[in-house]
PDB file of C-alpha atoms and ligand atoms in Angstrom:
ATOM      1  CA  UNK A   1    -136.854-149.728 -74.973  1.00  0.00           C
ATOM      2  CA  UNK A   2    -134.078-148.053 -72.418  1.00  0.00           C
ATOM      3  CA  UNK A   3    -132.902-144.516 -74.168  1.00  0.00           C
ATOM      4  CA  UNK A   4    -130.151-143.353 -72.060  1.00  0.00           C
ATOM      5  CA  UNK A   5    -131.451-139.906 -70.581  1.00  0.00           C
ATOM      6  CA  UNK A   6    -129.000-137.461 -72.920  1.00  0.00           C
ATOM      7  CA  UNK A   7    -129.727-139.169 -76.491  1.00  0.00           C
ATOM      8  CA  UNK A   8    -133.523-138.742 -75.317  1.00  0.00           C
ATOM      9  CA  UNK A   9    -132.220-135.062 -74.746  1.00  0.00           C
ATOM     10  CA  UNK A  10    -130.666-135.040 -78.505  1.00  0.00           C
ATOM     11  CA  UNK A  11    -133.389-136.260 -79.783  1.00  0.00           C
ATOM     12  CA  UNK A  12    -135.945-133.893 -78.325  1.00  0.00           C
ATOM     13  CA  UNK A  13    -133.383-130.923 -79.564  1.00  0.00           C
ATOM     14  CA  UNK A  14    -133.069-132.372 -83.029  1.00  0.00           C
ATOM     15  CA  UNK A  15    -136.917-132.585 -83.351  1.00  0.00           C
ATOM     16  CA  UNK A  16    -136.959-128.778 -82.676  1.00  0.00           C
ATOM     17  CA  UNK A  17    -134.673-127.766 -84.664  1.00  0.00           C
ATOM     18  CA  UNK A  18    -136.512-129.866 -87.440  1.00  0.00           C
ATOM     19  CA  UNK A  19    -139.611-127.977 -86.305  1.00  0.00           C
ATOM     20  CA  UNK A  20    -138.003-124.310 -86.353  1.00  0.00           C
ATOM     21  CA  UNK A  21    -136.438-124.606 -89.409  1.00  0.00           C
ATOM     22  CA  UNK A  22    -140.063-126.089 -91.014  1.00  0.00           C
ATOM     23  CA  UNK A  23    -141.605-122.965 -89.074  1.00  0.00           C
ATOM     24  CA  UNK A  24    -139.291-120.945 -91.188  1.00  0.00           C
ATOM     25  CA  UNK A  25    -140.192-121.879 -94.109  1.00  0.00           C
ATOM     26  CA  UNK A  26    -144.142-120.820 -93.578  1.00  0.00           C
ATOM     27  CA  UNK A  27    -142.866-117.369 -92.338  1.00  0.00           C
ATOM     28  CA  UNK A  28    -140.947-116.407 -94.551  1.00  0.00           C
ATOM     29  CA  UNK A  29    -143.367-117.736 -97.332  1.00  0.00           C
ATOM     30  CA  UNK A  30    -146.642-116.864 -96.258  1.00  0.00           C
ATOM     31  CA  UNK A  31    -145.809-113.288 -93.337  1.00  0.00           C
ATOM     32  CA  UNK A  32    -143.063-112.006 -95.353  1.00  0.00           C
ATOM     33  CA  UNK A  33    -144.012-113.134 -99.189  1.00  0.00           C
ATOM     34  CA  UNK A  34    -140.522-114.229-100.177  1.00  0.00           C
ATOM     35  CA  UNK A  35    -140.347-115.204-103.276  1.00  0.00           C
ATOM     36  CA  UNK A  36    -137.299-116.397-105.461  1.00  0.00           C
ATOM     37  CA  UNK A  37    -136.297-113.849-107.724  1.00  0.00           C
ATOM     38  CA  UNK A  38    -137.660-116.166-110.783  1.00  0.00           C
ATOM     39  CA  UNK A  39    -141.177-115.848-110.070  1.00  0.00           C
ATOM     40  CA  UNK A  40    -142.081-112.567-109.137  1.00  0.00           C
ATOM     41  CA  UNK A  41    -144.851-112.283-111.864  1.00  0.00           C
ATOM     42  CA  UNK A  42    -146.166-113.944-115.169  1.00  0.00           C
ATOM     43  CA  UNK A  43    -146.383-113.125-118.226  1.00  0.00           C
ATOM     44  CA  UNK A  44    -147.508-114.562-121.944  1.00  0.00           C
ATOM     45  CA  UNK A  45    -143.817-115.479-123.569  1.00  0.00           C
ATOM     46  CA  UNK A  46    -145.318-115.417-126.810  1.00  0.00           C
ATOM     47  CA  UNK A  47    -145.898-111.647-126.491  1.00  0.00           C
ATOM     48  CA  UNK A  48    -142.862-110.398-124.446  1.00  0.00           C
ATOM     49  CA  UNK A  49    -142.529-107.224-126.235  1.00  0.00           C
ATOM     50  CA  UNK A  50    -146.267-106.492-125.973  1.00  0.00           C
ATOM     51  CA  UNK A  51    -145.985-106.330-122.397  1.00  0.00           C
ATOM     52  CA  UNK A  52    -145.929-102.965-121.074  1.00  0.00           C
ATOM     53  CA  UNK A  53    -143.123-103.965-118.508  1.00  0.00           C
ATOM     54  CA  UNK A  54    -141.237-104.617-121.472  1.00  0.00           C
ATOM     55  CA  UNK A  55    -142.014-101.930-123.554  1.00  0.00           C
ATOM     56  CA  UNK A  56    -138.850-100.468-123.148  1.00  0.00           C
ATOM     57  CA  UNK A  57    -135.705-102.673-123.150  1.00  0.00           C
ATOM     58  CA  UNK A  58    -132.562-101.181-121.309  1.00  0.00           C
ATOM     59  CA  UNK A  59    -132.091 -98.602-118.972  1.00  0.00           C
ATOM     60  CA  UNK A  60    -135.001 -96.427-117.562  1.00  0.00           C
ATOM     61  CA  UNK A  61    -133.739 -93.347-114.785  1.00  0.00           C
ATOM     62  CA  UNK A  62    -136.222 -93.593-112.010  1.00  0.00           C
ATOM     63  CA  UNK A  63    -137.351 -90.616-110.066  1.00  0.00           C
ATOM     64  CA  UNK A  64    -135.889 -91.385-107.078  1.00  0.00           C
ATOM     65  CA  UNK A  65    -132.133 -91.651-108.450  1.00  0.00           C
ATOM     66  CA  UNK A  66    -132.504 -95.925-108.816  1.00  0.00           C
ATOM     67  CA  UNK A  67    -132.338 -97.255-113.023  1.00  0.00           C
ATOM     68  CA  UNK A  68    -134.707 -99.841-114.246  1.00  0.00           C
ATOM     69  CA  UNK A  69    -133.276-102.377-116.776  1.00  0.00           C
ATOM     70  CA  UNK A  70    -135.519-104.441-118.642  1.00  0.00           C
ATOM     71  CA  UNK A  71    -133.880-107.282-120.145  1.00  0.00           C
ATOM     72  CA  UNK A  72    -135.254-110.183-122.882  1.00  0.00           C
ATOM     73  CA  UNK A  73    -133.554-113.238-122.541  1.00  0.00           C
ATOM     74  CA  UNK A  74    -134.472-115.565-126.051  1.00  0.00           C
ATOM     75  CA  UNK A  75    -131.887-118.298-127.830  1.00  0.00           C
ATOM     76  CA  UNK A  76    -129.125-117.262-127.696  1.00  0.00           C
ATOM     77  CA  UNK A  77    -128.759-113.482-126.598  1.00  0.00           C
ATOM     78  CA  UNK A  78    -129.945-110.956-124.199  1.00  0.00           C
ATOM     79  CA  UNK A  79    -131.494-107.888-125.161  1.00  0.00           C
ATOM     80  CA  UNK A  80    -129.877-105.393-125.372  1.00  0.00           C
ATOM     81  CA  UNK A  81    -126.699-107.078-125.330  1.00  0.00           C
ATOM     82  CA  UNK A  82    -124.827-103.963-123.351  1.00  0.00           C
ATOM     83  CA  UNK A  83    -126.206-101.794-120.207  1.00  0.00           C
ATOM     84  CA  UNK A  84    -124.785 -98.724-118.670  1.00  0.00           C
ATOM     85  CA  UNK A  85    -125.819 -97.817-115.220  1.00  0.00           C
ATOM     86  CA  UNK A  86    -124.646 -95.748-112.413  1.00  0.00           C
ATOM     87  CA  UNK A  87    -122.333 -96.709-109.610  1.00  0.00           C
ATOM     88  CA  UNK A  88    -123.911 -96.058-105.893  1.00  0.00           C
ATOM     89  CA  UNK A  89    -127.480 -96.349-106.948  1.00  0.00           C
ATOM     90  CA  UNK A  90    -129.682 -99.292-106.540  1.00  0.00           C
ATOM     91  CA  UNK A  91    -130.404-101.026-110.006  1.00  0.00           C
ATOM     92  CA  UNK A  92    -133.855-103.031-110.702  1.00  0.00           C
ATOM     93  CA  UNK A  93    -133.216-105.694-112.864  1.00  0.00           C
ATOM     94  CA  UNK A  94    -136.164-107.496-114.501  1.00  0.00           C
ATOM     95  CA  UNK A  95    -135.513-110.198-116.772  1.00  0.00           C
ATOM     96  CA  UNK A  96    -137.871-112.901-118.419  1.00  0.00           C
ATOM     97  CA  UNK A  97    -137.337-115.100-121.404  1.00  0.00           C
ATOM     98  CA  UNK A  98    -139.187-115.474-124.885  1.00  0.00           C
ATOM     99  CA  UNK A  99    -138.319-119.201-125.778  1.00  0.00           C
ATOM    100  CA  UNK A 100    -136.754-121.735-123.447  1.00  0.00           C
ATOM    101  CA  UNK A 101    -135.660-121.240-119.665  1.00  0.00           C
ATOM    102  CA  UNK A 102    -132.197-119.223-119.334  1.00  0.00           C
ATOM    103  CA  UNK A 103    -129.740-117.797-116.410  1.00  0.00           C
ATOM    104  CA  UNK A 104    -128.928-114.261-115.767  1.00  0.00           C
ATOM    105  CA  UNK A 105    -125.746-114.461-113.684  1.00  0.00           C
ATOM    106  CA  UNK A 106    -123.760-111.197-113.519  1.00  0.00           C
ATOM    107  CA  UNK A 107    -120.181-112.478-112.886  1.00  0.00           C
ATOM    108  CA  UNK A 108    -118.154-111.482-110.101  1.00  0.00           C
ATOM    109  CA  UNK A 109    -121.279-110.675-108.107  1.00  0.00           C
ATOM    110  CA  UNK A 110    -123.999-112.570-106.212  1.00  0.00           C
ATOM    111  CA  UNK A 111    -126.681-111.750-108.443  1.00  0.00           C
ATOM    112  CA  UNK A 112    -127.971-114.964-110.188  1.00  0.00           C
ATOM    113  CA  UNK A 113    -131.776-115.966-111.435  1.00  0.00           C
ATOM    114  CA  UNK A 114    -133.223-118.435-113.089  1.00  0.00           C
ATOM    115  CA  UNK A 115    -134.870-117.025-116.242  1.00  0.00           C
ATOM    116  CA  UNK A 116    -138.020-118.800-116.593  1.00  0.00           C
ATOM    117  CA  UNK A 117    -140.379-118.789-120.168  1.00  0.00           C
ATOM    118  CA  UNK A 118    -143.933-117.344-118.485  1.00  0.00           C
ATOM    119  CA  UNK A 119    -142.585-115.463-115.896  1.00  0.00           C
ATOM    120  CA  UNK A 120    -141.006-112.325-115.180  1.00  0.00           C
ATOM    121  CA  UNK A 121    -137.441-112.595-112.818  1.00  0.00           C
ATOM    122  CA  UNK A 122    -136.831-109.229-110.338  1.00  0.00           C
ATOM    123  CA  UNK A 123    -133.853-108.135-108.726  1.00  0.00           C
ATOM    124  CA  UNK A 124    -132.273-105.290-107.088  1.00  0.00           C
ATOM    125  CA  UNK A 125    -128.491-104.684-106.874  1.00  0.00           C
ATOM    126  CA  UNK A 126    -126.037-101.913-106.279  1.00  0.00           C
ATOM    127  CA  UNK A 127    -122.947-101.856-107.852  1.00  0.00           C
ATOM    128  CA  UNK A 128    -120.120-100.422-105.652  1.00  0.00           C
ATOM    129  CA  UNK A 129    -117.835 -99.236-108.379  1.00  0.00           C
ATOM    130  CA  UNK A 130    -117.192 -98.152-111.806  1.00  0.00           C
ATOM    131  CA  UNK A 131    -116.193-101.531-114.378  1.00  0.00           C
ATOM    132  CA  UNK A 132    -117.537-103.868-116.367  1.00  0.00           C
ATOM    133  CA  UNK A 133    -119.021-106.976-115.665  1.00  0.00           C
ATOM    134  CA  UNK A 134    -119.896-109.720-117.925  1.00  0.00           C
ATOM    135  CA  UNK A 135    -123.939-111.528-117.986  1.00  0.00           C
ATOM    136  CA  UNK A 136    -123.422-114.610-118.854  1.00  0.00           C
ATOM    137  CA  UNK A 137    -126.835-117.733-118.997  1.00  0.00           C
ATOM    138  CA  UNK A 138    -125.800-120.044-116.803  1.00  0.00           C
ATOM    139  CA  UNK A 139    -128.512-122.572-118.096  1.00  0.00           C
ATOM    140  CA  UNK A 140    -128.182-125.057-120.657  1.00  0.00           C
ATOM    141  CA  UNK A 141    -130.279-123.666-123.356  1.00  0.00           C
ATOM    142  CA  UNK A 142    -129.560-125.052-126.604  1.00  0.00           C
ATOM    143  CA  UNK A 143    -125.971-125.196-129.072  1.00  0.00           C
ATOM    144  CA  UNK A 144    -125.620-121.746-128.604  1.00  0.00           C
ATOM    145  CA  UNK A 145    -125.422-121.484-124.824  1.00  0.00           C
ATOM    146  CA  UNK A 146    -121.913-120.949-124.271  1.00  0.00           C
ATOM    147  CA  UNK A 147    -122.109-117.838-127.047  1.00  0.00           C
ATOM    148  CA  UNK A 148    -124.875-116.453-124.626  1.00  0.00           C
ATOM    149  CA  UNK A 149    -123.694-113.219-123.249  1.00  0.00           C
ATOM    150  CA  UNK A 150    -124.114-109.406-122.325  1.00  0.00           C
ATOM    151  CA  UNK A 151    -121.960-106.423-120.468  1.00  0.00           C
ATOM    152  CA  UNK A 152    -123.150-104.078-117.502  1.00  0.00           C
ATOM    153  CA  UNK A 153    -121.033-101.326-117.968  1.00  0.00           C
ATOM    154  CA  UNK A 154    -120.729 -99.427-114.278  1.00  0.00           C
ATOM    155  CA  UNK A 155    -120.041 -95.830-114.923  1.00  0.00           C
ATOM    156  CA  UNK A 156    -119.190 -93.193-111.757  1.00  0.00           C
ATOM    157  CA  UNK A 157    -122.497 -91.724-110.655  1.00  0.00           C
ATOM    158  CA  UNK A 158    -123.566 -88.204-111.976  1.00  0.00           C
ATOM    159  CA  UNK A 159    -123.126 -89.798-115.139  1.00  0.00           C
ATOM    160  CA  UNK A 160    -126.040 -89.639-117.260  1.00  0.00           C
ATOM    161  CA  UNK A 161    -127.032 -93.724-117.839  1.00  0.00           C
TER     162      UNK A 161
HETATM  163 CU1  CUA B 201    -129.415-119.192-122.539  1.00  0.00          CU
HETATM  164 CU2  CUA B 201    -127.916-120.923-121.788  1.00  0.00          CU
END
């Protein structure tokens, strides 16, 4: 068969590309242990509030100036339903559900995970300002999905959360 000598070219460039981008995929999985956000541990649904990582639901002030929320996701509410955390200051959310598979999107930001039943969802945001912003599930999870809501209330640093 007669390839003319640049779509040989192409063809050699597009298997490469095919061949980085697989490459890519193996790094980042298996040197760098990127995970998404939805699975970055398990844990028994049926005994959510056993678990010592959610022991305490809310806000916890780490040492080094960050806040730790811990967050239950179950038909068809989050608990607790309202957060307050500092502006400036990283925030560590962890999220996992007790009945069906949820979302956790904060809206008007990027943050966004899955909320899967048997495992626990980690993320780490900073807000850059004081407001509110609304969590909404962005999952269908039953006739009460659209009702399924909670607030992150951004308060100036310095302000006790
Ligand atoms: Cu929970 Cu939709």
């Amino acid at each position: 068969m007669n390839v003319h000598p640049y779509e040989r070219a192409w063809l050699w460039f597009a298997r490469g590309v095919i061949v980085v981008f697989i490459g890519m995929v193996f790094v980042s999985t298996f040197m760098w242990g990127l995970k998404p956000p939805s699975n970055m541990g398990m844990i028994d649904p049926r005994h959510v509030l056993d678990d010592a990582r959610f022991g305490h639901l809310g806000v916890e002030p780490q040492d080094d100036g960050s806040v730790r929320v811990s967050i239950v996701a179950l038909m068809f509410t989050f608990m607790p339903a309202e957060v307050r955390v500092p502006a400036g200051r990283p925030v560590h959310f962890r999220v996992t559900s007790m009945d069906v598979t949820h979302g956790f999107e904060v809206a008007g930001t990027n943050a966004n995970t899955m909320v899967i039943p048997g495992y626990v969802s980690e993320f780490t945001m900073t807000f850059d300002r004081p407001g509110e912003h609304l969590i909404v599930c962005n999952e269908y999870c039953g006739n009460g999905h659209h009702a399924m809501q909670a607030k992150v209330i951004v308060e100036a640093a310095g302000v006790s959360p």
